[in-house]
Coordinates of C-alpha atoms in Angstrom, one line a residue:
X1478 CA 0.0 0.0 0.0
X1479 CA 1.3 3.2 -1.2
X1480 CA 1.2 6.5 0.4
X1481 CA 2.5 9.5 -1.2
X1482 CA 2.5 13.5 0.5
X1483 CA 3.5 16.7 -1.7
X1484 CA 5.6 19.3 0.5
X1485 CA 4.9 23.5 0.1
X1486 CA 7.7 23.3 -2.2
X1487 CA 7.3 20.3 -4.3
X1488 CA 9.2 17.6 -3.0
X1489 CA 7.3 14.6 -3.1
X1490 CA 7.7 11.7 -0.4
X1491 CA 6.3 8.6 -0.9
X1492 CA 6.2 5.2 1.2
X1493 CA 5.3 1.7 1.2
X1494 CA 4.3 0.4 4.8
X1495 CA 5.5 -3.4 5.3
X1496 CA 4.8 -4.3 9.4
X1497 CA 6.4 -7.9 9.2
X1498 CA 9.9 -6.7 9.2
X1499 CA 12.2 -5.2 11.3
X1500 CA 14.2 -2.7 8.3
X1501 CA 13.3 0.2 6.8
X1502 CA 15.0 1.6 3.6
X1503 CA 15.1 5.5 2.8
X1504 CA 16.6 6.8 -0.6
X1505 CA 16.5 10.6 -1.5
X1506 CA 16.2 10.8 -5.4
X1507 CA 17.5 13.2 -7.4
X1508 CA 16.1 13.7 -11.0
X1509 CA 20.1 14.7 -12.5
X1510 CA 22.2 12.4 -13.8
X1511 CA 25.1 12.6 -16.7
X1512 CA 22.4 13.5 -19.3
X1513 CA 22.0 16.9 -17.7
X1514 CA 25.3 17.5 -18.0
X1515 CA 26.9 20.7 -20.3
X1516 CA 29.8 20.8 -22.1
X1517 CA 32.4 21.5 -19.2
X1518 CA 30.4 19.6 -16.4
X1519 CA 31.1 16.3 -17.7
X1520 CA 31.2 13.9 -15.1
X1521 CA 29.8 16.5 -12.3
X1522 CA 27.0 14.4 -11.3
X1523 CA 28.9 11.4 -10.2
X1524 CA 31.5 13.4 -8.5
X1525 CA 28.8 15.3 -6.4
X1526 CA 27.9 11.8 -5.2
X1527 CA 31.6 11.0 -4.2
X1528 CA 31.6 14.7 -2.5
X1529 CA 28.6 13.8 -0.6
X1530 CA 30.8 11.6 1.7
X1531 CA 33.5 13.5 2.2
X1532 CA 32.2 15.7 5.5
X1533 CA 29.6 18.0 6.5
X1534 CA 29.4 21.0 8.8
X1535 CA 28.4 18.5 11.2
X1536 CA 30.3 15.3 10.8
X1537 CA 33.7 14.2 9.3
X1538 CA 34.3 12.2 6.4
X1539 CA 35.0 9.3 8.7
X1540 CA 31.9 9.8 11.5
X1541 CA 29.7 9.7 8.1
X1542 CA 31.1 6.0 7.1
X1543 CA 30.5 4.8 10.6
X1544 CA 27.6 6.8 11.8
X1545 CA 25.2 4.0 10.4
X1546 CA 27.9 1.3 9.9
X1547 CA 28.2 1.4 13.9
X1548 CA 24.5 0.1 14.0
X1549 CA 24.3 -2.5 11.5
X1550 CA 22.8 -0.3 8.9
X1551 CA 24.1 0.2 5.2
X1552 CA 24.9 4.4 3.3
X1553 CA 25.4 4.1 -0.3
X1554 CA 24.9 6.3 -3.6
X1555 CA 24.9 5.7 -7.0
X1556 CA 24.1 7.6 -9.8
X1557 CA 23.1 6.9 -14.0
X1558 CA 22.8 8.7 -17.0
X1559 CA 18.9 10.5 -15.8
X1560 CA 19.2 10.1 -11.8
X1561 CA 21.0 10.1 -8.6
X1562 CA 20.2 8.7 -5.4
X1563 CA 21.4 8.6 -2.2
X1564 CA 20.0 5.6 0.3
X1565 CA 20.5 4.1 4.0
X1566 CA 19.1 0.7 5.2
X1567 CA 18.5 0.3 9.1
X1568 CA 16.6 -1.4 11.3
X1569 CA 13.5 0.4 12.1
X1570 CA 14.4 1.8 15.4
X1571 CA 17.3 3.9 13.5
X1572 CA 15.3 5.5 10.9
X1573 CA 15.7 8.7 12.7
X1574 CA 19.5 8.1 12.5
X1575 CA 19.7 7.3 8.8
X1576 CA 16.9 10.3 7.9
X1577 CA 19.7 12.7 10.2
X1578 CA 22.9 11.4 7.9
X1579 CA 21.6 11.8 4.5
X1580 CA 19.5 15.4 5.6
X1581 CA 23.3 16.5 6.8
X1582 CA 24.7 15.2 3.2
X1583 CA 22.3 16.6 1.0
X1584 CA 22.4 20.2 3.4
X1585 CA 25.5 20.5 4.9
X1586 CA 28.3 18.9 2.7
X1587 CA 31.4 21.2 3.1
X1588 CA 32.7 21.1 -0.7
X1589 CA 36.4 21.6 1.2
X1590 CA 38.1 22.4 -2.0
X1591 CA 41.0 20.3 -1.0
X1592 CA 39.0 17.5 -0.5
X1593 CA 37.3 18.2 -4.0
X1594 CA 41.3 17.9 -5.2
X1595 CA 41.9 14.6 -3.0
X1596 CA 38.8 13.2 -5.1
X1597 CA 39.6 14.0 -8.1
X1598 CA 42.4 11.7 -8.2
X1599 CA 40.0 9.1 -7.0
X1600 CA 37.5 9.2 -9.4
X1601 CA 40.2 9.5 -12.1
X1602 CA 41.9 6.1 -10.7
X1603 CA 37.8 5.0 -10.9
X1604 CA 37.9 5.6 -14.7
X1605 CA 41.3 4.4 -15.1
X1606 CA 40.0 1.1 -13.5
X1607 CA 37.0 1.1 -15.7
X1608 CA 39.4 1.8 -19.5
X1609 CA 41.3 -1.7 -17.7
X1610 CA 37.9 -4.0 -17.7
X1611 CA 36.7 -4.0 -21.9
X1612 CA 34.0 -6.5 -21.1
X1613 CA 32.4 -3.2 -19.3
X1614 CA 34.2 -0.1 -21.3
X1615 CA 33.1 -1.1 -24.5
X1616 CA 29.2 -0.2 -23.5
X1617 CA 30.3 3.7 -23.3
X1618 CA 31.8 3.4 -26.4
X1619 CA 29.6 2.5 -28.1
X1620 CA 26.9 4.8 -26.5
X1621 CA 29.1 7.8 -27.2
X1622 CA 29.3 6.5 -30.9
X1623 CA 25.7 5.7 -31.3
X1624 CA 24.5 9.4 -29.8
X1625 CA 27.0 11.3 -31.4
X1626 CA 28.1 14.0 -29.2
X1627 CA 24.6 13.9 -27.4
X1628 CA 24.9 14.5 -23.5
X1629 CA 23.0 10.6 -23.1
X1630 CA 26.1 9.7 -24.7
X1631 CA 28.9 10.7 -22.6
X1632 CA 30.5 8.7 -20.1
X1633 CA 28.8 8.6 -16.1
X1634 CA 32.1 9.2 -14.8
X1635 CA 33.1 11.4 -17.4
X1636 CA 36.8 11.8 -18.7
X1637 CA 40.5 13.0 -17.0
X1638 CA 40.1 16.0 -18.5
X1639 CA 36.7 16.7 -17.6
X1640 CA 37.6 16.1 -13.7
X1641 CA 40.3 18.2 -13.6
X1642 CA 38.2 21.4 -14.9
X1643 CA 36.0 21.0 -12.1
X1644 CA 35.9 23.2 -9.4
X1645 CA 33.7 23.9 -6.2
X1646 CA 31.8 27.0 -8.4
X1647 CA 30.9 24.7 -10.6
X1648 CA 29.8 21.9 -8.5
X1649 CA 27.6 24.3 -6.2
X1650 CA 26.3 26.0 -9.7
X1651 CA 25.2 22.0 -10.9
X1652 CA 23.6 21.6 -7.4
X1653 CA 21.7 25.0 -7.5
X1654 CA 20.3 24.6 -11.0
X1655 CA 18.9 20.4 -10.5
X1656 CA 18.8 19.6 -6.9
X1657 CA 15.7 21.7 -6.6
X1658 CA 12.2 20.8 -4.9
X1659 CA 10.6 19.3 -7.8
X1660 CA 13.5 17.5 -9.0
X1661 CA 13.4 15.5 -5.7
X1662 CA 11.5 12.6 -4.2
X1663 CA 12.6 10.8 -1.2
X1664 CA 11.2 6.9 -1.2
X1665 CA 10.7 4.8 2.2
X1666 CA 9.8 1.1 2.4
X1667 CA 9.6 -0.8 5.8
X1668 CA 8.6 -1.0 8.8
X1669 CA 7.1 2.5 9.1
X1670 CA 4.0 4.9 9.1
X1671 CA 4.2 7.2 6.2
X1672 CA 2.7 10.4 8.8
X1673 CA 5.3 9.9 11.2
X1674 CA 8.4 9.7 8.2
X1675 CA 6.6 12.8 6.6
X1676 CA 6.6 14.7 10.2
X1677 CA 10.3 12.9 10.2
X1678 CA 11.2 14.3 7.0
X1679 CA 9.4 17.8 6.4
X1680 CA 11.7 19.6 9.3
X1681 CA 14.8 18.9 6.4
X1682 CA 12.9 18.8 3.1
X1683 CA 10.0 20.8 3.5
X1684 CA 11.7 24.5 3.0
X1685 CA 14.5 24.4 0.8
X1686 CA 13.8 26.6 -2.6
X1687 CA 16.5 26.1 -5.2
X1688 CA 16.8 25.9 -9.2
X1689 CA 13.8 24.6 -10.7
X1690 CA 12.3 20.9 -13.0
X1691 CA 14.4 19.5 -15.1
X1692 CA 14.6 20.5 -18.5
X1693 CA 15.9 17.7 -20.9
X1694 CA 17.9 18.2 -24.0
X1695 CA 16.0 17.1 -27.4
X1696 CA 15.9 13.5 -27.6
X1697 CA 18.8 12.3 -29.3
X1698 CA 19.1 10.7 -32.7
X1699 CA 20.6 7.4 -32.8
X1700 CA 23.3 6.9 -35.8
X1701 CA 24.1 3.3 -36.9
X1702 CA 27.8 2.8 -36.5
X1703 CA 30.8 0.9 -37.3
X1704 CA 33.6 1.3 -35.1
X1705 CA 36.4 -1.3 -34.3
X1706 CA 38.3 -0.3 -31.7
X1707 CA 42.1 -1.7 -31.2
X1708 CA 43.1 -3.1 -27.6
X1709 CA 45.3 -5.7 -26.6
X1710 CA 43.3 -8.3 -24.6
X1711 CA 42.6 -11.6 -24.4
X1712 CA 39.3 -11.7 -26.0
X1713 CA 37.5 -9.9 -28.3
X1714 CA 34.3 -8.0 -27.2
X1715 CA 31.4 -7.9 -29.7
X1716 CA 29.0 -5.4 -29.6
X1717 CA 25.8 -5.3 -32.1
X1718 CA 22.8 -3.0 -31.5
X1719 CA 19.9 -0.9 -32.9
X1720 CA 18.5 2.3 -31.3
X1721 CA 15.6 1.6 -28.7
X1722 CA 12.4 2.5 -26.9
X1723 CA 11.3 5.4 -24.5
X1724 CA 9.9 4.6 -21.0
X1725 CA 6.2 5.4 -22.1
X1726 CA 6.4 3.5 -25.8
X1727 CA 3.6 0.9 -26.1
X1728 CA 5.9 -1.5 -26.9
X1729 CA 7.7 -1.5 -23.7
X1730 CA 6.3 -4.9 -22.6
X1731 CA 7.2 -7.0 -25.4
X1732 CA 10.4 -5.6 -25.9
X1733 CA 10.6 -6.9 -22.4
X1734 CA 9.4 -10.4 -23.1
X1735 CA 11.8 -10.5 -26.6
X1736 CA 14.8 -8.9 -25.1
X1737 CA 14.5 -12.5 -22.5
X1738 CA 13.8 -14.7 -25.0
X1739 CA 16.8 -13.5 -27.4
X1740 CA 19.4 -13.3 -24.4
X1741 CA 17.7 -12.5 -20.8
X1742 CA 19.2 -16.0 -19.0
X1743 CA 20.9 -19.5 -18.9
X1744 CA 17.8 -20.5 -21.2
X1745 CA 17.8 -17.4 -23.7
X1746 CA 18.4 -18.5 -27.2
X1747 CA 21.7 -16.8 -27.4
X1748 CA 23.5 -18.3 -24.7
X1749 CA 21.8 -22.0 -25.7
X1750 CA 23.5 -21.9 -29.0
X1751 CA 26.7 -19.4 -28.6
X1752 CA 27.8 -21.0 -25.3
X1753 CA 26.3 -24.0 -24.4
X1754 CA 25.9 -25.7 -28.1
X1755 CA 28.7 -23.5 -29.4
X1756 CA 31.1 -23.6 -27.0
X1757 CA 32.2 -20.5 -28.6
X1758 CA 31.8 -17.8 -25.8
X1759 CA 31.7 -17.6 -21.2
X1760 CA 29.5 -14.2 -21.3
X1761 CA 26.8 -13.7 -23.6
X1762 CA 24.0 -11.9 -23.2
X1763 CA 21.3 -8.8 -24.4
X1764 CA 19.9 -5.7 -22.8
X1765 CA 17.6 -3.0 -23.2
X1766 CA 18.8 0.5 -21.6
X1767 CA 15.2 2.6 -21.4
X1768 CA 15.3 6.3 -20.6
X1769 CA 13.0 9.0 -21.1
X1770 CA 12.5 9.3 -24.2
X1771 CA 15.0 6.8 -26.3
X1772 CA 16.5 3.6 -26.0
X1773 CA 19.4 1.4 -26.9
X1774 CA 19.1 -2.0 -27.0
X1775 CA 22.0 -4.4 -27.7
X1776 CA 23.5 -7.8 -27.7
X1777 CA 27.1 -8.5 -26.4
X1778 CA 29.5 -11.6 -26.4
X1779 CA 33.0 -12.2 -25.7
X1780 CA 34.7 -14.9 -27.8
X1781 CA 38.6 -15.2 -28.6
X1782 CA 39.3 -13.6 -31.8
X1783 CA 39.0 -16.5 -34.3
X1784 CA 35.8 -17.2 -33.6
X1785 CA 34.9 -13.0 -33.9
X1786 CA 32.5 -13.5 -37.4
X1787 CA 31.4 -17.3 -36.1
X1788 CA 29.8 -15.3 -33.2
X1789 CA 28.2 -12.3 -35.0
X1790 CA 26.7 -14.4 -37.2
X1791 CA 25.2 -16.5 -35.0
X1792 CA 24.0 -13.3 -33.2
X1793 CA 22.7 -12.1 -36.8
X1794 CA 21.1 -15.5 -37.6
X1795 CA 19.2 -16.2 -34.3
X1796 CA 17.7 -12.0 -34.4
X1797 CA 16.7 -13.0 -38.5
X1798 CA 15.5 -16.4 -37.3
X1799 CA 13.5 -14.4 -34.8
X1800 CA 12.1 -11.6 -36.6
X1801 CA 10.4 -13.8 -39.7
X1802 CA 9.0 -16.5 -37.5
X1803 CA 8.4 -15.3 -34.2
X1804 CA 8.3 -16.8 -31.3
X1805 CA 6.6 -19.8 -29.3
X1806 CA 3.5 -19.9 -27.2
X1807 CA 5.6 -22.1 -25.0
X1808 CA 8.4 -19.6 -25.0
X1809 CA 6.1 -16.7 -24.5
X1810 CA 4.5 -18.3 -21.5
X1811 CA 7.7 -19.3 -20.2
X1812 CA 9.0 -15.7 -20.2
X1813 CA 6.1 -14.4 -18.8
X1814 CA 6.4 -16.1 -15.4
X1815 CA 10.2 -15.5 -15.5
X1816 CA 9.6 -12.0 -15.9
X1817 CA 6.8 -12.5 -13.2
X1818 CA 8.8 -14.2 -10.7
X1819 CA 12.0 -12.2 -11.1
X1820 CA 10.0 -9.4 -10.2
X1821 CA 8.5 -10.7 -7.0
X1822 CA 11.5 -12.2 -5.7
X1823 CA 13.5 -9.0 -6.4
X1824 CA 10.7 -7.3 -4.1
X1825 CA 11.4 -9.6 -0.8
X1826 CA 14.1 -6.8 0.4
X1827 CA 13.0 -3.5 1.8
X1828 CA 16.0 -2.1 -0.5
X1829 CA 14.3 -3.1 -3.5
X1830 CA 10.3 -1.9 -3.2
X1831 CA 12.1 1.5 -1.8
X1832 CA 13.8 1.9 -5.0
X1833 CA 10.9 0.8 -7.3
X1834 CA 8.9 3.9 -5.2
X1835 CA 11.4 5.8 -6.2
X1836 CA 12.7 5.3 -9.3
X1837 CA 9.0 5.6 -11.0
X1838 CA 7.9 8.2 -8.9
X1839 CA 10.4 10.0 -10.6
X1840 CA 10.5 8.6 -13.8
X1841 CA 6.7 8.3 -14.2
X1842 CA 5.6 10.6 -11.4
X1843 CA 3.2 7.8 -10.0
X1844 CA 4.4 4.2 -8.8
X1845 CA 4.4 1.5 -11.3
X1846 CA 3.4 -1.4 -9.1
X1847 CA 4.2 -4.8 -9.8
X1848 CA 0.7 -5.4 -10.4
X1849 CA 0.6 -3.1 -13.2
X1850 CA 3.9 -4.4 -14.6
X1851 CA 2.9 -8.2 -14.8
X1852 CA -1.0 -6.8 -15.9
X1853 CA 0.7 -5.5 -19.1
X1854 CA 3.0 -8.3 -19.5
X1855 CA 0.6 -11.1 -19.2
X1856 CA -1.4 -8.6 -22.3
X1857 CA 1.7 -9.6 -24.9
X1858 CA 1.2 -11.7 -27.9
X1859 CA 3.1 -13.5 -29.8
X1860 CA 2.3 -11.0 -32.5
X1861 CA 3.0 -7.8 -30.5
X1862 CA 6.6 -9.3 -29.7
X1863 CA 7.0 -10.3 -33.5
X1864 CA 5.9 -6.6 -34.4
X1865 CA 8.8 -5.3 -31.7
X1866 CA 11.6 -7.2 -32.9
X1867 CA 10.9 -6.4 -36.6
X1868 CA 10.3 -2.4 -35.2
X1869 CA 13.9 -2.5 -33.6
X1870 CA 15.8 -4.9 -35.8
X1871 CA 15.8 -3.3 -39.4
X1872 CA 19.1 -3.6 -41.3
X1873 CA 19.6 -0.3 -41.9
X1874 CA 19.7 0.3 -37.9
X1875 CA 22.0 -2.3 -36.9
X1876 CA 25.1 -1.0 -35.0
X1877 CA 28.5 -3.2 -34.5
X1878 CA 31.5 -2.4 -32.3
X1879 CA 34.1 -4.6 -31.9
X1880 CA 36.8 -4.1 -28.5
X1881 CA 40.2 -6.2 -28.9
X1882 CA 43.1 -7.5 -31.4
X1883 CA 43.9 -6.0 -34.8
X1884 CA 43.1 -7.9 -37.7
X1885 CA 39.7 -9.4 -37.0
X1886 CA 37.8 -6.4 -38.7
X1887 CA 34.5 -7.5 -39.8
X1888 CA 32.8 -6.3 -43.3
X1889 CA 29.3 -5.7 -42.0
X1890 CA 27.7 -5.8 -45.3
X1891 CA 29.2 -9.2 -46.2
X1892 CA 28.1 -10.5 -42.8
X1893 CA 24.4 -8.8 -42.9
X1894 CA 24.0 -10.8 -46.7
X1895 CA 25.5 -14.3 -45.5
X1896 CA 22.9 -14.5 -42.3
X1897 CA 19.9 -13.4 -44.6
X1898 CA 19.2 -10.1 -43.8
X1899 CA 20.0 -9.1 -47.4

């Protein structure tokens, strides 16, 4: 049961009430992410996130890690490409506690500016850490490809160079224009009464006036892209994808069900014949990445480089396969309750129906609940999933990046003709 209260100045709390445990989980989200990033800021909203940790007026860097840490409880961040949020986990008894922390973070961070130097260094060792895994670095690559120059593009933890430009103007600028009222909601899950939390909260939240709702760039146009990339590594790292959908398209749902069925799990068609018949690649998978207003959905494998065109053409022949004949009321049933029970199970932990509140508060400005979800799902036909795939996977839109060893270039047009897509 969900209750939700609007503030005087627009930031919205909402809570879900569960008496039969013993936790409750806060998270304040904030409706800025990399996306909202100018040219010059790159990176800022990650490193505000890092600089939340680093001391307030009221406690020290240190007292911060162990102020919830001392009583079991759990203070993390994290932050994407359209949001940030901060979060604490406690037992119910210390809600008061974890509300105090993250009131004195969001209010009272210091911004020392030789503790804004200390971190830069950090976060640039953070990217530096990131260019060394190419199983991970070749996703933001190929986004920044793909948008072309678009701010959905660039990098969460943006760049060297971008770090070292930034400076405490800049970073109290960023928090002045997008962590305002209505760019805020705070989620709570547990074992809690939303009056009490709102009376709880209100003191902190209720007053602040700063900056104003977001304001998004135009929605990016997706290019179609070839880009092989030269690294030294073991493997190579195969990347093939087509632009997406929004949050709101119609088609949300069976994307959903076809995005499983092509490479969701151990029983996706993809892994079945690439790894298990195959034996050609350990990783192999596809995902969806849904903001907004666009999308980007791709496939990814790593194989050693011999096998690099075996692999993308049995990507390109299972997606063909796929979009002339469908798919099967067994598998479409199947994928159904795995969607179904991934999505109840994930909602066991406080953590998780907190950040559902949260997350499509914000997104949607109402909760999605998992009885909505699983409604719409449960509405997909085979012929609304074969309509999606052939929507998304047109020839013309089909993407390919390849990470690792020179002289395993593909010729994408060869490959396209040989799997049938020609």
């Amino acid at each position: 049961m969900y209750k939700k209260t609007l503030l005087p100045n627009g930031v919205r709390i909402i809570t879900e009430e569960i008496d039969h445990v013993r936790s409750a989980a806060l998270g304040i989200w904030v409706g800025a992410g990399s996306r909202d990033e100018r040219e010059g800021f790159e990176g800022i909203s990650h490193f505000i996130e890092h600089m939340f940790f680093k001391g307030t007026e009221h406690r020290s860097a240190r007292a911060l890690a162990e102020s919830l840490e001392a009583v079991g409880g759990q203070l993390n961040a994290f932050t994407t490409k359209e949001y940030t949020c901060y979060y604490a986990k406690v037992l119910d008894e210390d809600l008061d506690l974890a509300i105090d922390v993250l009131s004195d973070m969001f209010f009272s961070s210091l911004f020392d500016e030789k503790e804004i130097e200390k971190e830069k260094n950090v976060v640039i060792e953070e990217i530096k850490m990131y260019e060394d895994s190419p199983d991970e670095l070749i996703h933001d690559v190929f986004s920044e490809y793909v948008w072309n120059d678009h701010p959905l593009g660039k990098p969460i933890l943006g760049t060297e160079e971008s770090i070292r430009s930034l400076s405490r103007e800049k970073i109290m600028q960023f928090l002045t224009e997008h962590y305002a009222p209505d760019n805020v909601v705070i989620s709570v899950a547990g074992k809690i009464k939303h009056e009490d939390v709102v009376a709880k909260l209100s003191p902190h939240f209720g007053t602040f006036n700063r900056g104003g709702r977001r304001v998004l760039e135009e929605t990016p146009k997706g290019l179609t892209i070839e880009h092989y990339q030269k690294k030294d590594t073991e493997q190579m790292h195969i990347l093939l994808g087509v632009p997406g959908l929004g949050q709101d398209d119609e088609d949300i749902y069976a994307m959903h069900i076809f995005n499983n069925i092509l490479g969701g799990g151990l029983s996706s068609r993809l892994f079945q014949e690439i790894r298990e018949q195959r034996g050609l690649a350990y990783s192999v998978y596809s995902y969806h990445s849904t903001y907004v207003d666009t999308g980007l959905f791709a496939v990814y494998a790593g194989t050693s480089p011999k096998n690099t065109q075996e692999v993308i053409a049995c990507i390109l022949e299972e997606l063909m396969e796929m979009k002339t004949k469908g798919i099967s009321v067994e598998e479409l049933v199947r994928t159904k309750a795995q969607i179904k029970g991934g999505l109840y199970l994930g909602l066991e932990a406080v953590s998780s129906r907190m950040s559902r509140l949260g997350k499509t508060e914000l997104t949607y400005n109402r909760v999605l609940s998992p009885e909505e979800v699983v409604e719409k799902l449960e509405k997909v036909t085979q012929e609304d999933v074969l309509r999606v795939i052939g929507r998304l996977w047109q020839k013309d839109n089909i993407s390919i990046m390849t990470l690792g060893p020179a002289g395993h270039d593909v010729v994408m047009p060869e490959m396209l003709k040989q799997t049938g897509w020609e």
